[in-house]
Coordinates of C-alpha atoms in Angstrom, one line a residue:
M7 CA 73.8 -112.9 -39.6
R8 CA 70.5 -111.5 -41.0
S9 CA 70.3 -111.3 -44.8
A10 CA 68.5 -109.0 -47.2
V11 CA 67.9 -108.9 -50.9
V12 CA 67.4 -105.4 -52.3
V13 CA 65.9 -105.4 -55.8
G14 CA 66.8 -102.2 -57.8
A15 CA 70.0 -100.1 -57.6
G16 CA 68.4 -96.7 -57.9
V17 CA 68.9 -94.1 -55.2
G18 CA 66.5 -95.7 -52.8
G19 CA 68.0 -99.2 -53.3
L20 CA 71.5 -98.0 -53.0
A21 CA 70.7 -96.1 -49.8
V22 CA 69.0 -98.9 -48.0
A23 CA 71.5 -101.6 -49.2
G24 CA 74.3 -99.5 -47.7
A25 CA 72.5 -98.8 -44.5
L26 CA 71.7 -102.5 -43.9
A27 CA 75.3 -103.6 -44.7
R28 CA 76.6 -101.0 -42.2
S29 CA 74.2 -102.5 -39.6
G30 CA 75.7 -106.0 -40.0
W31 CA 73.4 -107.4 -42.6
R32 CA 74.5 -109.6 -45.4
V33 CA 73.0 -107.8 -48.5
T34 CA 72.6 -108.9 -52.1
L35 CA 71.7 -106.0 -54.4
L36 CA 70.0 -107.1 -57.7
E37 CA 69.9 -104.7 -60.7
R38 CA 68.2 -105.5 -64.1
A39 CA 70.6 -103.2 -66.1
D40 CA 74.0 -104.4 -67.1
R41 CA 75.6 -101.4 -65.4
V42 CA 74.6 -99.2 -62.4
R43 CA 74.6 -95.8 -64.0
P44 CA 72.7 -92.6 -63.1
E45 CA 71.2 -90.1 -65.4
P46 CA 73.5 -87.1 -66.2
T47 CA 71.0 -84.7 -64.6
A48 CA 70.3 -83.4 -61.1
V49 CA 67.9 -83.8 -58.3
A50 CA 66.4 -81.4 -55.7
L51 CA 66.5 -82.6 -52.1
W52 CA 64.2 -80.9 -49.6
P53 CA 65.1 -80.8 -45.9
N54 CA 63.4 -84.2 -45.3
G55 CA 65.6 -85.8 -47.9
V56 CA 68.8 -84.2 -46.5
R57 CA 67.8 -85.3 -43.0
A58 CA 67.1 -88.8 -44.2
L59 CA 70.6 -89.0 -45.8
R60 CA 72.2 -87.9 -42.5
A61 CA 70.2 -90.5 -40.6
L62 CA 71.6 -93.1 -43.0
G63 CA 75.1 -91.9 -42.3
L64 CA 75.6 -90.3 -45.7
G65 CA 75.4 -86.7 -44.8
A66 CA 79.1 -86.0 -44.3
G67 CA 79.9 -85.4 -48.0
L68 CA 76.6 -83.9 -48.9
E69 CA 77.6 -80.3 -48.3
A70 CA 80.5 -80.6 -50.8
I71 CA 78.2 -81.6 -53.7
A72 CA 74.9 -79.7 -52.8
T73 CA 74.0 -76.2 -53.8
P74 CA 71.2 -74.3 -51.9
L75 CA 68.1 -73.7 -54.1
P76 CA 66.6 -70.3 -53.1
D77 CA 63.1 -69.3 -54.0
G78 CA 63.1 -67.9 -57.5
G79 CA 59.4 -67.1 -57.8
V80 CA 56.9 -67.9 -60.5
R81 CA 56.4 -66.0 -63.8
R82 CA 54.1 -66.2 -66.8
P83 CA 55.6 -66.6 -70.3
D84 CA 55.2 -62.8 -70.8
G85 CA 57.4 -62.2 -67.8
H86 CA 54.6 -61.1 -65.4
W87 CA 55.2 -62.2 -61.9
L88 CA 52.6 -64.5 -60.5
V89 CA 54.5 -65.2 -57.3
Q90 CA 57.4 -62.9 -56.3
P91 CA 60.6 -64.5 -54.9
R92 CA 60.6 -64.6 -51.1
P93 CA 63.3 -65.4 -48.6
T94 CA 63.4 -69.0 -47.6
P95 CA 64.2 -70.0 -44.0
A96 CA 67.4 -72.1 -43.8
D97 CA 65.6 -75.1 -42.4
R98 CA 63.2 -75.1 -45.4
M99 CA 65.6 -74.4 -48.2
P100 CA 66.1 -77.3 -50.6
V101 CA 69.4 -78.1 -52.3
V102 CA 70.2 -79.4 -55.7
V103 CA 72.7 -82.2 -56.4
H104 CA 74.1 -83.6 -59.6
R105 CA 72.8 -87.2 -59.8
E106 CA 76.2 -88.5 -60.7
D107 CA 77.7 -87.0 -57.5
L108 CA 74.8 -88.4 -55.5
H109 CA 75.3 -91.8 -57.1
D110 CA 79.1 -91.7 -56.3
A111 CA 78.2 -91.0 -52.6
L112 CA 75.7 -93.8 -52.5
I113 CA 78.1 -96.3 -54.1
A114 CA 80.8 -95.4 -51.7
G115 CA 78.3 -96.0 -48.9
L116 CA 77.9 -99.6 -49.9
G117 CA 81.3 -100.5 -48.7
D118 CA 82.6 -104.0 -49.3
E119 CA 79.7 -105.9 -47.7
V120 CA 77.1 -105.7 -50.4
E121 CA 77.1 -108.2 -53.2
L122 CA 76.0 -106.4 -56.4
R123 CA 74.6 -108.5 -59.2
T124 CA 73.7 -106.8 -62.5
G125 CA 71.7 -108.0 -65.5
V126 CA 69.2 -109.7 -63.2
T127 CA 65.5 -109.3 -64.0
V128 CA 63.3 -110.3 -61.1
R129 CA 60.2 -112.1 -62.4
T130 CA 58.8 -113.9 -59.3
V131 CA 58.5 -113.1 -55.6
R132 CA 57.4 -115.3 -52.7
A133 CA 55.9 -113.8 -49.6
E134 CA 54.0 -116.6 -47.8
P135 CA 53.5 -117.5 -44.2
G136 CA 56.0 -120.1 -42.9
Q137 CA 58.5 -119.6 -45.8
R138 CA 61.5 -117.3 -46.2
P139 CA 60.7 -114.6 -48.7
S140 CA 62.5 -114.9 -52.0
V141 CA 62.8 -113.6 -55.5
G142 CA 63.7 -115.3 -58.7
D143 CA 64.6 -114.5 -62.3
G144 CA 63.2 -117.7 -63.9
R145 CA 66.5 -119.6 -63.5
H146 CA 67.7 -118.8 -60.0
T147 CA 66.0 -118.1 -56.7
V148 CA 67.5 -116.0 -53.9
E149 CA 66.1 -116.3 -50.4
A150 CA 66.7 -113.9 -47.5
D151 CA 65.1 -112.8 -44.2
L152 CA 64.0 -109.5 -45.9
V153 CA 63.3 -108.5 -49.5
V154 CA 63.3 -104.8 -50.3
A155 CA 61.4 -104.0 -53.5
A156 CA 63.2 -100.8 -54.8
D157 CA 62.6 -101.7 -58.4
G158 CA 60.9 -98.5 -59.5
T159 CA 57.6 -97.5 -61.0
D160 CA 57.3 -100.7 -63.0
S161 CA 58.1 -102.9 -60.0
E162 CA 57.3 -106.5 -60.8
I163 CA 57.3 -107.3 -57.1
R164 CA 54.6 -104.6 -56.4
R165 CA 52.6 -105.9 -59.4
Q166 CA 52.4 -109.4 -57.8
L167 CA 51.9 -108.4 -54.2
A168 CA 49.7 -105.3 -54.7
P169 CA 47.9 -105.8 -58.0
E170 CA 45.3 -103.2 -57.1
S171 CA 47.9 -100.4 -57.7
G172 CA 48.4 -99.6 -61.4
V173 CA 50.8 -97.3 -63.3
V174 CA 49.1 -94.5 -65.2
S175 CA 50.3 -91.6 -67.3
S176 CA 50.3 -88.1 -65.6
G177 CA 49.5 -86.6 -69.0
C178 CA 52.9 -84.9 -69.5
A179 CA 56.5 -85.5 -70.4
A180 CA 59.6 -83.9 -69.0
W181 CA 63.0 -83.0 -70.5
R182 CA 66.1 -82.5 -68.2
A183 CA 69.6 -81.3 -68.9
V184 CA 72.7 -80.1 -67.1
I185 CA 74.7 -77.5 -69.1
P186 CA 78.3 -77.8 -67.9
W187 CA 79.9 -74.5 -66.8
Y188 CA 82.4 -74.5 -69.7
R189 CA 79.4 -74.3 -72.1
A190 CA 76.9 -72.4 -70.0
P191 CA 76.0 -68.9 -71.1
K192 CA 77.3 -66.0 -69.1
L193 CA 74.2 -64.1 -68.1
P194 CA 73.9 -60.5 -66.9
A195 CA 72.9 -59.8 -63.3
D196 CA 69.4 -58.9 -64.3
R197 CA 68.8 -62.3 -65.9
P198 CA 69.7 -64.8 -63.1
V199 CA 69.3 -68.5 -63.3
G200 CA 66.6 -69.8 -61.0
G201 CA 62.8 -69.8 -60.6
E202 CA 59.9 -71.1 -62.5
V203 CA 57.9 -70.0 -65.6
L204 CA 54.4 -71.4 -66.0
G205 CA 52.4 -71.4 -69.2
A206 CA 49.4 -73.3 -70.6
G207 CA 50.5 -76.9 -70.2
Y208 CA 54.2 -75.9 -70.2
R209 CA 56.6 -75.3 -67.3
F210 CA 60.3 -74.4 -67.2
V211 CA 62.5 -74.5 -64.0
S212 CA 66.2 -73.8 -63.7
A213 CA 68.8 -73.8 -61.0
S214 CA 72.6 -73.4 -60.6
L215 CA 74.8 -76.3 -59.6
G216 CA 77.5 -74.5 -57.6
E217 CA 79.3 -71.4 -58.7
R218 CA 81.0 -70.9 -62.0
G219 CA 84.7 -71.6 -61.6
S220 CA 84.3 -72.9 -58.1
S221 CA 86.8 -75.6 -57.0
G222 CA 84.5 -77.8 -54.9
A223 CA 84.5 -81.6 -54.6
S224 CA 82.4 -81.9 -57.7
S225 CA 83.6 -81.2 -61.2
R226 CA 80.0 -81.6 -62.5
G227 CA 78.8 -78.0 -61.8
G228 CA 76.7 -76.2 -64.3
I229 CA 73.1 -75.1 -64.9
Y230 CA 70.3 -77.6 -64.5
W231 CA 66.9 -77.1 -66.1
V232 CA 63.7 -79.0 -66.4
A233 CA 61.0 -78.4 -69.1
T234 CA 57.6 -80.0 -68.7
A235 CA 54.9 -80.1 -71.5
A236 CA 51.5 -81.7 -71.6
G237 CA 51.2 -84.7 -73.9
A238 CA 53.1 -87.9 -74.6
P239 CA 56.9 -88.2 -74.9
R240 CA 58.3 -87.4 -78.3
P241 CA 59.6 -90.2 -80.5
E242 CA 62.0 -88.0 -82.5
P243 CA 65.8 -88.0 -82.0
P244 CA 67.2 -85.6 -79.4
E245 CA 68.2 -83.1 -82.0
T246 CA 64.6 -82.8 -83.1
Q247 CA 63.3 -82.8 -79.5
L248 CA 65.6 -79.9 -78.6
A249 CA 64.5 -78.0 -81.7
L250 CA 60.9 -78.5 -80.6
L251 CA 61.7 -77.2 -77.1
R252 CA 63.3 -74.1 -78.5
R253 CA 60.2 -73.5 -80.6
W254 CA 57.7 -74.2 -77.7
Y255 CA 59.5 -71.9 -75.3
A256 CA 60.4 -69.1 -77.8
G257 CA 59.6 -65.7 -76.4
W258 CA 59.6 -66.9 -72.8
P259 CA 61.5 -64.8 -70.2
A260 CA 65.3 -64.8 -70.1
P261 CA 67.4 -66.8 -69.6
I262 CA 65.3 -69.7 -71.1
A263 CA 66.3 -69.1 -74.7
E264 CA 69.9 -68.8 -73.7
L265 CA 69.8 -72.0 -71.7
L266 CA 68.2 -74.0 -74.5
D267 CA 70.6 -72.6 -77.1
A268 CA 73.5 -73.7 -74.9
T269 CA 72.1 -77.2 -74.5
D270 CA 73.6 -80.0 -76.6
P271 CA 71.3 -82.8 -77.7
A272 CA 73.6 -85.3 -75.9
D273 CA 72.7 -83.4 -72.6
L274 CA 68.9 -84.1 -73.1
V275 CA 67.1 -86.7 -71.0
Q276 CA 63.4 -87.2 -71.8
Q277 CA 61.0 -88.9 -69.4
E278 CA 57.3 -89.8 -69.4
I279 CA 55.7 -88.7 -66.1
R280 CA 53.8 -91.6 -64.6
E281 CA 52.3 -92.3 -61.2
L282 CA 50.6 -95.0 -59.1
R283 CA 46.8 -94.9 -58.9
P284 CA 45.8 -96.0 -56.4
L285 CA 48.7 -96.4 -54.0
P286 CA 49.2 -99.9 -52.7
R287 CA 47.1 -101.0 -49.8
S288 CA 50.2 -102.2 -48.0
Y289 CA 53.9 -101.4 -48.0
G290 CA 54.8 -104.4 -45.9
F291 CA 54.1 -108.1 -46.4
P292 CA 55.2 -110.4 -43.5
A293 CA 56.5 -113.8 -44.6
G294 CA 58.4 -116.5 -42.6
P295 CA 61.1 -114.9 -40.4
G296 CA 60.7 -111.5 -42.1
G297 CA 58.9 -110.3 -45.2
V298 CA 58.9 -108.0 -48.2
V299 CA 58.6 -104.2 -48.2
L300 CA 58.0 -101.7 -51.0
L301 CA 60.4 -98.7 -51.2
G302 CA 60.7 -95.6 -53.3
D303 CA 58.9 -95.4 -56.7
A304 CA 57.8 -99.0 -56.3
A305 CA 55.7 -97.8 -53.4
H306 CA 54.6 -94.2 -54.3
A307 CA 55.6 -93.1 -57.8
M308 CA 54.3 -89.6 -58.3
P309 CA 54.7 -86.5 -60.6
P310 CA 57.9 -84.5 -59.8
H311 CA 56.1 -81.2 -59.3
L312 CA 57.1 -80.9 -55.6
G313 CA 60.5 -82.6 -55.9
Q314 CA 59.7 -85.3 -53.3
G315 CA 60.4 -88.6 -55.2
A316 CA 64.0 -89.1 -54.1
C317 CA 63.3 -87.5 -50.7
L318 CA 60.6 -90.0 -49.9
A319 CA 62.8 -92.9 -51.1
F320 CA 65.5 -91.7 -48.6
E321 CA 62.8 -91.4 -45.9
D322 CA 61.7 -95.0 -46.6
A323 CA 65.3 -96.2 -46.4
A324 CA 66.0 -94.3 -43.1
T325 CA 62.8 -95.4 -41.6
L326 CA 63.3 -99.1 -42.5
A327 CA 66.9 -99.1 -41.2
S328 CA 65.8 -97.5 -37.9
L329 CA 62.9 -99.9 -37.4
L330 CA 65.1 -102.9 -38.1
R331 CA 67.5 -101.7 -35.4
E332 CA 64.8 -101.4 -32.8
S333 CA 62.3 -104.2 -33.6
R334 CA 62.1 -107.9 -34.4
L335 CA 62.1 -108.4 -38.1
P336 CA 58.4 -109.4 -38.7
D337 CA 57.3 -106.5 -36.4
A338 CA 59.5 -104.1 -38.3
V339 CA 57.9 -105.0 -41.6
V340 CA 54.4 -104.3 -40.1
A341 CA 55.6 -101.1 -38.5
Y342 CA 57.2 -99.9 -41.7
D343 CA 53.8 -100.2 -43.4
R344 CA 52.1 -98.4 -40.6
V345 CA 54.5 -95.5 -40.6
R346 CA 55.2 -95.1 -44.3
R347 CA 51.8 -95.4 -45.9
P348 CA 50.1 -92.4 -44.3
R349 CA 53.2 -90.3 -44.9
A350 CA 53.4 -91.2 -48.6
A351 CA 49.7 -90.6 -49.0
T352 CA 50.0 -87.1 -47.6
V353 CA 52.9 -86.1 -49.9
V354 CA 51.2 -87.7 -53.0
R355 CA 48.0 -85.8 -52.2
Q356 CA 49.9 -82.5 -52.1
T357 CA 51.7 -83.3 -55.3
R358 CA 48.4 -84.0 -57.1
R359 CA 47.0 -80.7 -55.9
M360 CA 49.9 -78.9 -57.4
S361 CA 49.6 -81.0 -60.6
A362 CA 46.0 -79.8 -61.0
V363 CA 47.2 -76.2 -60.8
L364 CA 49.9 -76.8 -63.3
K365 CA 47.6 -78.5 -65.8
A366 CA 45.3 -75.6 -66.3
R367 CA 44.6 -75.0 -70.0
G368 CA 42.3 -72.7 -72.0
P369 CA 41.8 -69.0 -71.6
L370 CA 39.2 -69.1 -68.8
A371 CA 41.1 -71.8 -66.8
L372 CA 44.4 -69.9 -67.2
R373 CA 42.9 -66.6 -66.1
A374 CA 41.4 -68.3 -63.1
R375 CA 44.6 -70.0 -62.3
D376 CA 46.7 -66.9 -62.7
A377 CA 44.3 -64.8 -60.6
A378 CA 44.5 -67.4 -57.8
L379 CA 48.1 -68.5 -58.2
G380 CA 49.5 -65.8 -55.9
T381 CA 47.4 -67.2 -53.1
I382 CA 47.1 -70.9 -53.9
T383 CA 50.6 -71.8 -54.9
P384 CA 52.4 -70.2 -51.9
R385 CA 50.0 -71.9 -49.6
L386 CA 50.5 -75.3 -51.3
L387 CA 54.2 -74.8 -51.3
S388 CA 54.3 -73.7 -47.7
T389 CA 52.3 -76.7 -46.7
A390 CA 54.6 -79.0 -48.7
A391 CA 57.6 -77.3 -47.2
T392 CA 56.2 -77.7 -43.7
T393 CA 55.5 -81.3 -44.4
A394 CA 59.1 -81.8 -45.6
A395 CA 60.7 -79.8 -42.8
Q396 CA 58.8 -81.6 -40.0
W397 CA 59.8 -85.2 -40.9
R398 CA 62.1 -87.0 -38.5
P399 CA 63.4 -90.6 -38.7
P400 CA 61.7 -92.8 -36.1
T401 CA 63.5 -93.6 -32.9

């Protein structure tokens, strides 16, 4: 029986661990935290992410927990439309899923064949010719035919195997929250949830997680919002951070004030936005009978402006699982690098273009951005949507 060690129990690690176990692999999943626990927020999945989950055999329950995310358009803080909402073809419409629901589905997909070890911090990795790949925590070493580094933006495995790739700040921080339905404001029809508002270094996006009062498979419905601001994360407690957000976004179009007022400090999750520059020169490192591969944020951490982080992680997992079914293990490691690196580079390049648009500051830059936004942003988003919609798992 072939064996694999997956390092990191985020969405990508859980997805690939389950896929390998269902294919007959003996899988050990290592997680540095003491508990495997998701953020109480949500995640957008574009068609490529949905298709990847289906290829991994995890699509059956997705419809019960996913809510379509129609185009809500883009406005300025004064309410002026920069990009009017437009109908989205069904094959290009993203969905939004509560992270805890997605986590439950991924955990269920592990089955009984995955050995999960928590509280393990991987400090060393071996990927040398003639020797089985392995990882260690300073006390114990675990060998396997394949090591999957899904250990996130601060991946220690990537740092050792691809030291040319560094983690840098994207120059902004994000705050996320889900307001449960029992506490969500009841908004009039002319102030719907959804869409994006774009200011000078500030951005606010909101979406509904299901319908109020619906009796779906998830009890975690509500209103999801994300606020992004230029600068470093705030060191203050959540109560102060929330007060700052209410001040920064005061006077912005409805229903932003209502959503922030309905948010409890305990709902708030702050995150510094970071990315890899440059991307690793390789995503696959042959060693002995197999090798080591980089997956998810360990391979291509990027700003969240196009919502592709989780989607690319699921693409990575589906691609690796497919290649391992069709190829010898060392060949699959090489093929994984050949297939995934150009794909990731394309999506990261599109994300950075959008990031440049969103970072515009100063009167002249803002006027130029707003004047061009109606042309630039739809084209960028259309290109990104096409890129997402066209992906297929390899056969």
